Tab-separated table of C-alpha atoms in Angstrom:
chain	number	residue	atom	x	y	z
A	8	MET	CA	5.209	40.206	27.287
A	9	ALA	CA	2.461	37.974	28.412
A	10	VAL	CA	-0.849	39.339	29.250
A	11	HIS	CA	-2.308	37.773	32.545
A	12	GLY	CA	-5.959	37.646	33.161
A	13	PRO	CA	-7.624	38.979	36.399
A	14	ALA	CA	-6.494	37.183	39.557
A	15	MET	CA	-8.197	36.104	42.551
A	16	THR	CA	-7.285	39.239	44.423
A	17	ASP	CA	-8.881	41.617	41.813
A	18	VAL	CA	-12.018	39.502	42.239
A	19	ALA	CA	-11.628	39.994	46.309
A	20	ARG	CA	-10.924	43.579	45.863
A	21	LEU	CA	-14.100	44.395	43.574
A	22	ALA	CA	-16.350	42.233	45.726
A	23	GLY	CA	-14.827	43.779	49.080
A	24	VAL	CA	-13.991	40.419	50.547
A	25	SER	CA	-10.628	38.605	51.462
A	26	HIS	CA	-9.300	36.106	48.875
A	27	GLN	CA	-9.963	33.468	51.251
A	28	THR	CA	-13.617	34.100	50.863
A	29	VAL	CA	-13.561	34.199	47.126
A	30	SER	CA	-11.840	30.802	47.384
A	31	ARG	CA	-14.661	29.395	49.594
A	32	VAL	CA	-17.302	30.590	46.893
A	33	LEU	CA	-15.385	28.958	44.390
A	34	ASN	CA	-14.917	25.893	46.139
A	35	GLY	CA	-18.498	25.656	47.017
A	36	HIS	CA	-18.063	25.866	50.677
A	37	PRO	CA	-21.342	26.177	52.783
A	38	ASN	CA	-20.432	28.778	55.279
A	39	VAL	CA	-20.435	31.710	53.151
A	40	ARG	CA	-23.480	34.069	53.275
A	41	GLU	CA	-25.779	33.985	50.103
A	42	GLN	CA	-25.448	37.984	49.899
A	43	THR	CA	-21.752	37.645	49.768
A	44	ARG	CA	-21.641	34.716	47.497
A	45	LEU	CA	-23.844	36.491	45.022
A	46	ARG	CA	-21.632	39.428	45.155
A	47	VAL	CA	-18.413	37.519	44.651
A	48	ARG	CA	-20.099	35.725	41.637
A	49	ALA	CA	-21.058	39.284	40.208
A	50	ALA	CA	-17.252	40.127	40.378
A	51	ILE	CA	-16.157	37.039	38.765
A	52	ALA	CA	-18.443	37.780	36.025
A	53	GLU	CA	-17.711	41.409	35.474
A	54	LEU	CA	-13.919	40.809	35.486
A	55	GLY	CA	-14.021	37.636	33.460
A	56	TYR	CA	-11.879	35.757	36.224
A	57	ARG	CA	-11.220	32.067	35.243
A	58	PRO	CA	-10.147	29.788	38.302
A	59	ASN	CA	-7.021	27.888	37.844
A	60	GLY	CA	-7.892	24.247	37.670
A	61	ALA	CA	-4.537	23.107	38.652
A	62	ALA	CA	-4.394	25.220	41.392
A	63	ARG	CA	-7.752	24.691	42.821
A	64	ALA	CA	-6.995	20.733	42.550
A	65	LEU	CA	-4.081	21.059	44.802
A	66	VAL	CA	-6.182	23.196	47.531
A	67	THR	CA	-9.030	20.733	47.435
A	68	GLY	CA	-7.371	17.633	46.968
A	69	ARG	CA	-9.186	16.591	43.700
A	70	SER	CA	-9.587	17.282	40.078
A	71	GLN	CA	-11.835	19.679	38.466
A	72	VAL	CA	-12.481	17.136	35.541
A	73	ILE	CA	-15.424	14.793	35.173
A	74	GLY	CA	-15.117	11.923	32.749
A	75	VAL	CA	-17.834	10.797	30.371
A	76	VAL	CA	-18.158	7.676	28.628
A	77	ALA	CA	-20.517	7.876	25.628
A	78	GLN	CA	-21.219	6.014	22.307
A	79	ASN	CA	-19.994	8.005	19.324
A	80	THR	CA	-23.573	8.702	17.889
A	81	THR	CA	-25.503	11.524	16.351
A	82	LEU	CA	-28.928	10.015	17.870
A	83	TYR	CA	-30.834	12.911	19.372
A	84	GLY	CA	-31.274	11.568	23.231
A	85	PRO	CA	-27.542	10.606	23.763
A	86	ALA	CA	-26.224	13.796	21.896
A	87	SER	CA	-28.556	15.994	24.063
A	88	LEU	CA	-27.641	14.296	27.380
A	89	LEU	CA	-23.908	14.764	26.468
A	90	ALA	CA	-24.376	18.518	25.641
A	91	ALA	CA	-26.454	18.969	28.796
A	92	LEU	CA	-23.788	17.178	30.897
A	93	GLU	CA	-20.971	19.512	29.750
A	94	GLN	CA	-23.031	22.608	30.062
A	95	THR	CA	-24.067	21.517	33.839
A	96	ALA	CA	-20.614	20.503	34.874
A	97	ALA	CA	-19.223	23.779	33.412
A	98	GLU	CA	-21.945	25.565	35.708
A	99	GLU	CA	-20.502	23.760	38.458
A	100	GLY	CA	-16.824	24.617	37.818
A	101	PHE	CA	-15.720	21.210	35.936
A	102	ALA	CA	-14.340	20.482	32.839
A	103	VAL	CA	-15.701	17.517	31.018
A	104	SER	CA	-13.203	14.978	29.075
A	105	VAL	CA	-15.419	12.843	26.866
A	106	GLY	CA	-14.325	9.180	26.023
A	107	SER	CA	-16.142	8.221	22.812
A	108	VAL	CA	-16.634	4.576	22.153
A	109	ARG	CA	-17.751	2.890	18.976
A	110	ASN	CA	-19.660	0.124	20.870
A	111	LEU	CA	-20.804	-0.060	24.560
A	112	ASP	CA	-19.353	-3.233	25.438
A	113	HIS	CA	-16.970	-4.436	28.197
A	114	ARG	CA	-13.762	-4.088	26.503
A	115	SER	CA	-14.691	-0.507	25.120
A	116	ILE	CA	-16.063	0.783	28.195
A	117	SER	CA	-13.158	-0.564	30.464
A	118	ALA	CA	-10.518	0.928	28.375
A	119	ALA	CA	-12.394	4.229	28.272
A	120	VAL	CA	-12.533	4.309	32.141
A	121	GLU	CA	-8.841	3.523	32.380
A	122	ARG	CA	-7.898	6.212	30.133
A	123	HIS	CA	-10.179	8.606	32.419
A	124	LEU	CA	-8.268	7.278	35.525
A	125	SER	CA	-5.041	7.744	34.123
A	126	HIS	CA	-5.944	11.372	33.833
A	127	ARG	CA	-6.955	11.425	37.640
A	128	VAL	CA	-10.664	12.659	36.803
A	129	ALA	CA	-12.663	13.462	39.884
A	130	GLY	CA	-15.419	10.947	38.687
A	131	ILE	CA	-16.975	9.336	35.791
A	132	VAL	CA	-20.526	9.433	34.061
A	133	VAL	CA	-21.150	6.767	31.615
A	134	ILE	CA	-24.196	7.107	29.311
A	135	ALA	CA	-25.221	3.524	29.002
A	136	PRO	CA	-28.542	2.982	27.177
A	137	VAL	CA	-27.925	-0.636	25.937
A	138	GLU	CA	-27.778	-3.892	27.467
A	139	SER	CA	-24.161	-4.653	26.407
A	140	ALA	CA	-22.957	-2.002	28.787
A	141	GLY	CA	-24.409	-3.655	32.058
A	142	GLU	CA	-21.811	-6.127	32.741
A	143	ALA	CA	-18.894	-3.706	31.969
A	144	LEU	CA	-20.179	-1.406	34.512
A	145	GLU	CA	-20.411	-4.137	37.350
A	146	ARG	CA	-16.919	-5.131	36.600
A	147	LEU	CA	-15.592	-1.483	37.284
A	148	PRO	CA	-13.497	-0.544	40.205
A	149	LYS	CA	-15.861	-0.006	43.445
A	150	ASP	CA	-13.929	2.751	44.473
A	151	VAL	CA	-14.392	4.881	41.626
A	152	PRO	CA	-17.184	7.837	41.842
A	153	LEU	CA	-19.398	6.500	39.000
A	154	VAL	CA	-22.884	7.399	37.677
A	155	THR	CA	-24.723	5.774	34.981
A	156	VAL	CA	-27.393	7.632	32.804
A	157	ASP	CA	-30.229	5.666	30.876
A	158	GLY	CA	-28.619	2.491	32.132
A	159	ASP	CA	-29.998	-0.841	33.245
A	160	PRO	CA	-32.579	-0.281	36.112
A	161	ASN	CA	-31.909	-3.631	37.449
A	162	ARG	CA	-28.026	-3.523	38.144
A	163	PRO	CA	-26.765	-2.266	41.353
A	164	VAL	CA	-25.145	0.812	39.694
A	165	PRO	CA	-25.953	4.421	40.754
A	166	LEU	CA	-28.385	5.475	38.031
A	167	VAL	CA	-30.109	8.733	36.654
A	168	THR	CA	-32.705	8.003	33.773
A	169	VAL	CA	-35.596	9.872	31.909
A	170	ASP	CA	-38.993	7.911	33.313
A	171	GLN	CA	-39.471	6.178	29.837
A	172	VAL	CA	-42.427	4.236	31.175
A	173	ALA	CA	-44.274	7.139	32.398
A	174	GLY	CA	-43.567	9.024	29.023
A	175	ALA	CA	-44.787	6.192	27.190
A	176	ARG	CA	-47.938	5.732	29.385
A	177	ALA	CA	-48.710	9.680	28.836
A	178	ALA	CA	-48.431	9.255	25.073
A	179	THR	CA	-50.529	6.346	24.852
A	180	GLN	CA	-53.356	7.694	27.123
A	181	HIS	CA	-53.285	10.942	25.223
A	182	LEU	CA	-54.314	8.996	22.218
A	183	LEU	CA	-56.863	6.932	24.316
A	184	ASP	CA	-58.390	10.085	25.698
A	185	ALA	CA	-58.927	11.435	22.142
A	186	GLY	CA	-61.315	8.321	21.523
A	187	HIS	CA	-59.201	5.682	19.784
A	188	ARG	CA	-60.043	2.231	20.690
A	189	THR	CA	-56.462	1.129	20.625
A	190	VAL	CA	-52.839	2.283	19.926
A	191	TRP	CA	-50.432	0.788	17.477
A	192	HIS	CA	-46.690	1.018	18.658
A	193	VAL	CA	-43.698	1.348	16.266
A	194	SER	CA	-40.618	0.669	18.597
A	195	GLY	CA	-36.869	1.207	18.870
A	196	PRO	CA	-34.317	-1.461	19.240
A	197	THR	CA	-35.030	-3.998	22.137
A	198	ASP	CA	-31.667	-4.027	23.499
A	199	TRP	CA	-31.871	-0.390	24.424
A	200	PHE	CA	-33.560	0.226	27.799
A	201	ASP	CA	-35.102	3.227	26.588
A	202	SER	CA	-37.075	1.276	23.982
A	203	VAL	CA	-37.974	-1.357	26.497
A	204	GLY	CA	-39.320	1.074	28.966
A	205	ARG	CA	-41.316	2.811	26.382
A	206	ILE	CA	-42.889	-0.634	25.313
A	207	ASP	CA	-43.872	-1.301	28.900
A	208	GLY	CA	-45.389	2.184	29.178
A	209	TRP	CA	-47.478	1.767	26.266
A	210	ARG	CA	-48.541	-1.777	27.082
A	211	GLN	CA	-49.339	-0.888	30.713
A	212	ALA	CA	-51.629	2.030	29.468
A	213	LEU	CA	-53.486	-0.261	27.026
A	214	LEU	CA	-54.090	-3.069	29.718
A	215	ALA	CA	-55.001	-0.476	32.258
A	216	ALA	CA	-57.887	0.664	29.809
A	217	GLY	CA	-58.999	-3.185	29.523
A	218	LEU	CA	-57.452	-3.319	25.944
A	219	ASP	CA	-55.379	-5.988	24.282
A	220	PRO	CA	-52.244	-4.673	23.065
A	221	PRO	CA	-51.668	-5.242	19.251
A	222	PRO	CA	-47.996	-6.662	18.510
A	223	PRO	CA	-45.253	-3.809	18.383
A	224	MET	CA	-43.488	-3.068	15.074
A	225	PRO	CA	-39.928	-3.167	15.599
A	226	GLY	CA	-37.687	-0.189	14.075
A	227	ASP	CA	-34.215	0.907	14.709
A	228	TRP	CA	-34.710	4.561	15.812
A	229	SER	CA	-34.317	5.855	11.871
A	230	ALA	CA	-36.760	7.451	9.931
A	231	ALA	CA	-36.174	4.962	7.248
A	232	SER	CA	-37.549	2.094	9.761
A	233	GLY	CA	-40.392	4.360	10.438
A	234	TYR	CA	-41.222	4.698	6.952
A	235	ARG	CA	-41.078	0.699	6.308
A	236	CYS	CA	-43.528	0.471	9.503
A	237	GLY	CA	-45.710	3.211	8.248
A	238	GLN	CA	-46.187	1.401	4.906
A	239	MET	CA	-47.690	-1.843	6.649
A	240	LEU	CA	-49.809	0.418	9.185
A	241	ALA	CA	-51.163	2.660	6.115
A	242	ARG	CA	-52.526	-0.701	4.479
A	243	MET	CA	-54.624	-1.519	7.741
A	244	PRO	CA	-58.033	0.062	7.854
A	245	GLU	CA	-58.235	-0.655	11.450
A	246	VAL	CA	-55.254	1.540	12.458
A	247	THR	CA	-56.407	4.991	13.705
A	248	ALA	CA	-53.386	5.716	16.294
A	249	VAL	CA	-49.880	5.237	16.384
A	250	PHE	CA	-47.294	5.679	19.012
A	251	THR	CA	-43.797	5.924	17.924
A	252	ALA	CA	-40.560	5.425	20.099
A	253	ASN	CA	-38.868	8.544	18.793
A	254	ASP	CA	-39.467	11.468	16.664
A	255	HIS	CA	-37.724	10.069	13.620
A	256	LEU	CA	-39.659	6.985	13.535
A	257	ALA	CA	-42.640	9.340	13.440
A	258	LEU	CA	-41.202	11.045	10.467
A	259	GLY	CA	-40.989	7.893	8.320
A	260	VAL	CA	-44.550	6.943	9.650
A	261	LEU	CA	-45.975	10.361	8.627
A	262	ARG	CA	-44.237	10.225	5.073
A	263	ALA	CA	-45.598	6.601	4.288
A	264	LEU	CA	-49.148	7.826	5.606
A	265	HIS	CA	-48.992	10.611	3.395
A	266	GLU	CA	-47.949	8.664	0.293
A	267	PHE	CA	-50.854	6.210	0.845
A	268	GLY	CA	-53.437	9.172	1.192
A	269	ARG	CA	-54.248	8.706	4.851
A	270	ARG	CA	-54.345	11.860	6.246
A	271	VAL	CA	-52.759	12.850	9.707
A	272	PRO	CA	-54.872	13.597	12.110
A	273	ASP	CA	-58.112	13.105	10.391
A	274	GLU	CA	-57.637	9.312	9.691
A	275	ILE	CA	-54.763	8.425	11.774
A	276	SER	CA	-53.275	10.103	14.902
A	277	VAL	CA	-49.468	9.917	15.461
A	278	VAL	CA	-47.460	10.614	18.541
A	279	GLY	CA	-43.588	10.578	19.034
A	280	PHE	CA	-40.983	10.708	21.729
A	281	ASP	CA	-37.868	13.020	22.054
A	282	ASP	CA	-39.314	16.250	21.081
A	283	VAL	CA	-36.569	16.934	18.535
A	284	PRO	CA	-36.299	20.809	17.415
A	285	GLU	CA	-37.779	19.875	13.964
A	286	ALA	CA	-40.825	18.220	15.450
A	287	ALA	CA	-43.000	21.565	15.656
A	288	TYR	CA	-42.426	21.803	11.966
A	289	PHE	CA	-43.412	18.294	10.864
A	290	ILE	CA	-46.509	18.236	8.785
A	291	PRO	CA	-48.705	18.323	10.907
A	292	PRO	CA	-46.939	19.627	13.871
A	293	LEU	CA	-46.004	16.444	15.904
A	294	THR	CA	-47.416	15.949	19.523
A	295	THR	CA	-44.356	14.402	21.341
A	296	VAL	CA	-42.981	13.599	24.491
A	297	ARG	CA	-40.272	15.775	25.796
A	298	PRO	CA	-37.185	14.251	27.788
A	299	ASP	CA	-35.867	16.825	30.367
A	300	PHE	CA	-32.216	16.428	29.558
A	301	ASP	CA	-30.977	19.308	31.421
A	302	ALA	CA	-32.690	17.796	34.756
A	303	VAL	CA	-31.009	14.531	34.057
A	304	ALA	CA	-27.571	15.840	33.702
A	305	ARG	CA	-28.023	18.302	37.015
A	306	ALA	CA	-29.266	14.913	39.016
A	307	SER	CA	-26.288	12.956	37.469
A	308	LEU	CA	-23.683	15.643	38.393
A	309	GLN	CA	-25.209	15.999	41.861
A	310	MET	CA	-25.157	12.291	42.506
A	311	LEU	CA	-21.667	12.154	41.217
A	312	LEU	CA	-20.396	15.226	43.487
A	313	SER	CA	-22.173	13.596	46.330
A	314	GLN	CA	-19.794	10.312	45.960
A	315	ILE	CA	-16.712	12.484	45.395
A	316	GLU	CA	-17.426	14.438	48.620
A	317	SER	CA	-18.669	11.362	50.797
A	318	GLY	CA	-16.098	9.106	49.356
A	319	THR	CA	-18.662	6.520	49.258
A	320	GLY	CA	-21.017	4.981	46.469
A	321	GLY	CA	-24.466	3.602	46.789
A	322	ALA	CA	-27.041	1.965	44.582
A	323	LEU	CA	-28.794	5.066	44.082
A	324	ARG	CA	-32.058	5.500	41.501
A	325	GLN	CA	-33.486	8.761	40.318
A	326	THR	CA	-35.855	9.142	37.656
A	327	VAL	CA	-36.696	12.242	35.857
A	328	ALA	CA	-40.404	12.791	34.496
A	329	PRO	CA	-40.729	13.809	30.972
A	330	ALA	CA	-43.781	15.987	29.637
A	331	LEU	CA	-46.338	15.644	26.929
A	332	VAL	CA	-46.169	18.220	24.034
A	333	ALA	CA	-49.531	18.576	22.466
A	334	ARG	CA	-49.601	19.822	18.824
A	335	GLN	CA	-51.642	19.063	15.671
A	336	SER	CA	-50.958	15.361	14.716
A	337	VAL	CA	-53.628	14.072	17.262
A	338	ALA	CA	-57.275	14.383	16.786
A	339	PRO	CA	-60.529	12.333	17.682
A	340	PRO	CA	-61.245	9.116	15.315
A	341	ARG	CA	-63.826	9.575	12.352
A	342	ARG	CA	-66.921	7.863	13.196
């Protein structure tokens, strides 16, 4: 015999409301008193009730699935964004279908979007942090509810992104405020918008302080490339402060400085970006910049739901400020 879970009528009975009220709460209808909404949500939680997605799609006229297109990568930023999107969508009553692509180019993105559309998703979020994704996004169907995350700020596509420039400015200014006369930068790949924004923020902070920025040292997000750059920086006695475009680059720099006997932060201060879970356990604990991936996910989903509800698009922009996390890798330069 099949065992059935609780039904909507069970939720209504426990909450002391009609099943129509339960339906309105599940569908986010505005004409429900907050006290009633809380009582229904409590009953849902107590009973472990799960709405029938197919039935809700028939009632609301829309799917309860969001399609996400993302590069198949283990990099901390994109992976954290994807996890935050899945969690936020679940809180709003949506499932997430992820279309992973090897490369963020026109062919791969278009194919992933077509697969999502064939499954009649409610809307699509594309995590598009590299230049190659830009043209593909402009050529997608205009009637598809679509939001890009960490995409090209110069293209007319709805976008939610971490304020990379502000985060890099804060990191660089933190080092300048500690008394350093300039700050060297180990950058990420120049075809990533995150990397370009962080270079811009670093450069802006130095120019605002009346300083001529030294040439950035290009990396590829990995600790290995940070290590190679760190070997060069360690040989330069004039270097007292380094800002790296992510924490893995910082880890490589720290290793190289240690091997060359350059003590951190006594001789060289280091600041990273991302606040990976391990950053607090580096030696020394790493000062870094923490992007609010949960806030980016919430803003992305709200922007997408607004398009779905209104049936219109719009070249919207929203940036989410990151926060500086001060630890023990920064100190005043030795005199």
